[in-house]
Tab-separated table of C-alpha atoms and ligand atoms in Angstrom:
chain	number	residue	atom	x	y	z
A	1132	ASP	CA	153.682	96.068	81.692
A	1133	LEU	CA	153.481	92.835	79.647
A	1134	CYS	CA	153.936	90.615	82.669
A	1135	SER	CA	150.664	91.596	84.274
A	1136	SER	CA	148.707	91.606	81.011
A	1137	SER	CA	145.762	89.248	81.131
A	1138	THR	CA	145.301	88.960	77.399
A	1139	GLY	CA	145.588	85.483	76.051
A	1140	THR	CA	145.585	83.764	79.388
A	1141	VAL	CA	144.169	80.258	79.333
A	1142	GLU	CA	142.061	79.064	82.224
A	1143	MET	CA	143.811	76.196	83.941
A	1144	GLU	CA	142.062	72.904	83.307
A	1145	PRO	CA	142.618	69.703	85.205
A	1146	ASP	CA	145.272	67.615	83.430
A	1147	GLY	CA	144.269	66.511	79.929
A	1148	LEU	CA	140.530	66.890	80.487
A	1149	ILE	CA	138.215	68.368	77.919
A	1150	LEU	CA	135.966	71.160	79.094
A	1151	ILE	CA	132.303	70.490	78.232
A	1152	GLY	CA	130.582	73.387	79.935
A	1153	LYS	CA	129.321	74.899	83.130
A	1154	GLU	CA	127.792	72.527	85.675
A	1155	ASP	CA	124.764	74.819	86.172
A	1156	ASP	CA	124.087	75.163	82.429
A	1157	ILE	CA	124.159	71.436	81.864
A	1158	LYS	CA	121.962	70.820	84.868
A	1159	LYS	CA	119.428	73.140	83.275
A	1160	SER	CA	119.594	71.850	79.710
A	1161	ARG	CA	119.911	68.234	81.016
A	1162	ARG	CA	122.013	67.249	78.018
A	1163	VAL	CA	124.680	68.707	75.868
A	1164	THR	CA	126.872	67.485	73.003
A	1165	ALA	CA	130.502	68.153	72.560
A	1166	LYS	CA	133.502	67.051	70.572
A	1167	VAL	CA	135.991	65.025	72.513
A	1168	ASN	CA	139.126	64.291	70.454
A	1169	GLY	CA	137.011	64.720	67.348
A	1170	ARG	CA	134.226	62.352	68.361
A	1171	GLU	CA	130.676	63.290	69.154
A	1172	VAL	CA	129.965	62.818	72.839
A	1173	VAL	CA	126.729	63.486	74.642
A	1174	VAL	CA	126.651	64.402	78.340
A	1175	PHE	CA	123.376	63.798	80.223
A	1176	TYR	CA	122.384	65.147	83.599
A	1177	HIS	CA	119.888	62.667	84.992
A	1178	GLU	CA	118.668	62.229	88.552
A	1179	GLY	CA	121.501	64.132	90.081
A	1180	LYS	CA	124.313	62.555	88.050
A	1181	PHE	CA	126.318	63.351	84.962
A	1182	HIS	CA	126.877	60.646	82.368
A	1183	ALA	CA	128.879	60.918	79.143
A	1184	MET	CA	128.857	58.495	76.230
A	1185	ASP	CA	129.535	58.356	72.501
A	1186	SER	CA	126.643	60.154	70.889
A	1187	ARG	CA	126.324	57.732	67.938
A	1188	CYS	CA	124.503	54.531	68.765
A	1189	TYR	CA	126.544	51.355	68.489
A	1190	HIS	CA	123.868	49.701	66.372
A	1191	GLU	CA	123.793	51.877	63.248
A	1192	GLY	CA	124.934	55.278	64.402
A	1193	GLY	CA	121.623	56.784	65.561
A	1194	PRO	CA	121.775	60.102	67.450
A	1195	LEU	CA	121.491	59.188	71.101
A	1196	ARG	CA	121.486	62.874	72.001
A	1197	LEU	CA	117.865	62.941	70.685
A	1198	GLY	CA	116.760	59.866	72.614
A	1199	GLU	CA	114.457	59.592	75.623
A	1200	ILE	CA	115.702	58.362	78.975
A	1201	GLU	CA	113.800	55.405	80.370
A	1202	ASP	CA	114.086	53.458	83.588
A	1203	ILE	CA	114.491	49.732	82.988
A	1204	ASN	CA	114.740	47.578	86.088
A	1205	GLY	CA	116.114	50.475	88.064
A	1206	GLN	CA	118.709	51.361	85.424
A	1207	ALA	CA	118.485	54.664	83.577
A	1208	CYS	CA	118.760	53.924	79.817
A	1209	ILE	CA	118.907	56.112	76.758
A	1210	VAL	CA	116.543	54.821	74.081
A	1211	CYS	CA	117.954	55.275	70.595
A	1212	PRO	CA	115.461	57.208	68.423
A	1213	TRP	CA	116.214	55.052	65.374
A	1214	HIS	CA	115.450	51.440	66.346
A	1215	LYS	CA	114.776	51.837	70.088
A	1216	TYR	CA	117.847	50.047	71.342
A	1217	LYS	CA	118.303	50.635	75.088
A	1218	ILE	CA	121.691	51.558	76.520
A	1219	THR	CA	122.401	52.014	80.225
A	1220	LEU	CA	123.734	55.504	81.062
A	1221	GLU	CA	125.951	54.158	83.785
A	1222	THR	CA	127.818	51.407	81.959
A	1223	GLY	CA	126.983	51.624	78.230
A	1224	GLU	CA	125.498	48.152	78.250
A	1225	GLY	CA	123.072	47.205	75.541
A	1226	LEU	CA	119.906	45.713	77.034
A	1227	TYR	CA	117.540	43.324	75.341
A	1228	GLU	CA	114.406	41.512	76.359
A	1229	GLY	CA	114.837	37.802	76.125
A	1230	ILE	CA	112.864	34.767	77.086
A	1231	ASN	CA	114.086	31.428	78.284
A	1232	PRO	CA	111.997	28.929	76.311
A	1233	LEU	CA	112.832	26.223	78.853
A	1234	GLU	CA	110.826	27.947	81.555
A	1235	PRO	CA	107.343	26.554	82.106
A	1236	SER	CA	105.692	29.926	81.362
A	1237	PRO	CA	108.408	32.073	79.772
A	1238	THR	CA	108.214	35.789	80.482
A	1239	PRO	CA	110.560	38.300	78.876
A	1240	GLN	CA	113.451	39.395	81.076
A	1241	TRP	CA	115.844	42.273	80.494
A	1242	GLN	CA	119.324	41.017	79.853
A	1243	SER	CA	122.651	42.609	79.010
A	1244	LYS	CA	124.545	42.178	75.783
A	1245	GLY	CA	127.611	43.599	77.509
A	1246	VAL	CA	129.159	47.035	77.187
A	1247	LYS	CA	128.473	48.289	73.649
A	1248	GLN	CA	128.571	52.041	73.942
A	1249	ARG	CA	131.706	53.854	75.016
A	1250	ILE	CA	131.269	55.646	78.301
A	1251	HIS	CA	133.404	58.664	79.099
A	1252	LYS	CA	134.578	59.672	82.550
A	1253	VAL	CA	133.073	62.890	83.817
A	1254	THR	CA	134.872	65.164	86.274
A	1255	ILE	CA	133.296	68.133	87.997
A	1256	ASP	CA	135.781	70.784	89.055
A	1257	ASN	CA	135.107	74.278	90.233
A	1258	GLY	CA	131.642	74.447	88.607
A	1259	ASN	CA	132.895	73.096	85.288
A	1260	VAL	CA	132.167	69.725	83.719
A	1261	TYR	CA	134.997	67.866	82.004
A	1262	VAL	CA	135.248	64.627	80.111
A	1263	SER	CA	138.418	62.501	80.037
A	1264	PRO	CA	139.939	61.649	76.655
A	1265	PRO	CA	138.976	58.126	75.574
A	1266	ASP	CA	141.309	55.228	76.289
A	1267	LEU	CA	141.580	53.762	72.815
A	1268	SER	CA	143.527	50.731	73.925
A	1269	VAL	CA	140.100	49.302	74.725
A	1270	SER	CA	137.552	49.203	71.975
A	1271	PHE	CA	133.736	49.271	71.931
A	1272	ASP	CA	131.169	48.742	69.190
A	1273	SER	CA	130.311	52.427	69.196
A	1274	ASP	CA	133.848	53.306	68.122
A	1275	TYR	CA	132.972	52.421	64.528
A	1276	PHE	CA	130.357	55.161	64.339
A	1277	ALA	CA	132.383	57.561	66.434
A	1278	ASP	CA	135.082	57.302	63.768
A	1279	LYS	CA	132.640	57.436	60.898
A	1280	TYR	CA	131.125	60.710	62.096
A	1281	LYS	CA	134.469	62.071	63.365
A	1282	ASN	CA	135.069	65.680	62.501
A	1283	SER	CA	131.755	65.985	60.652
A	1284	GLY	CA	130.855	69.585	61.177
A	1285	ASP	CA	127.172	69.272	61.766
A	1286	LEU	CA	125.160	67.127	64.140
A	1287	ALA	CA	123.004	65.431	61.487
A	1288	MET	CA	119.887	63.476	62.399
B	1693	LIG	FE1	120.349	53.008	67.467
B	1693	LIG	FE2	119.614	51.276	65.559
B	1693	LIG	S1	120.907	52.992	65.379
B	1693	LIG	S2	118.967	51.419	67.577
């Protein structure tokens, strides 16, 4: 009976979302990379939350999937392994330490350069983790490297 055959059935996924993996697996591995519409995306599980961003650093394309996560002023940041740029997991903002030379005794303060790295929306559904396709009507600095490494088969250093 062909009608009841289960061969070739596709698991229903929430509308338009890209399946990244099982929630439990990513909680264990704490990070995973995936292709989302051809671009390298890294999903982190950090302090109880999932975060997804372009995997290639907005500066020169460094592999953020290999970076360490650091807390800067209460914000979790990925530190790019190439030149140590810091990017907030939550918003994709580039942070830099600047001083105001007009202050009597200037001390470096962390400041934001604005959103540089494209963040991707994460959805958890039924034990699966999904990422939404990027909204390309808005652009970010990291898009340049996402395009450059698009469809490259390997995850090179
Ligand atoms: Fe990431 Fe330079 S490539 S800091």
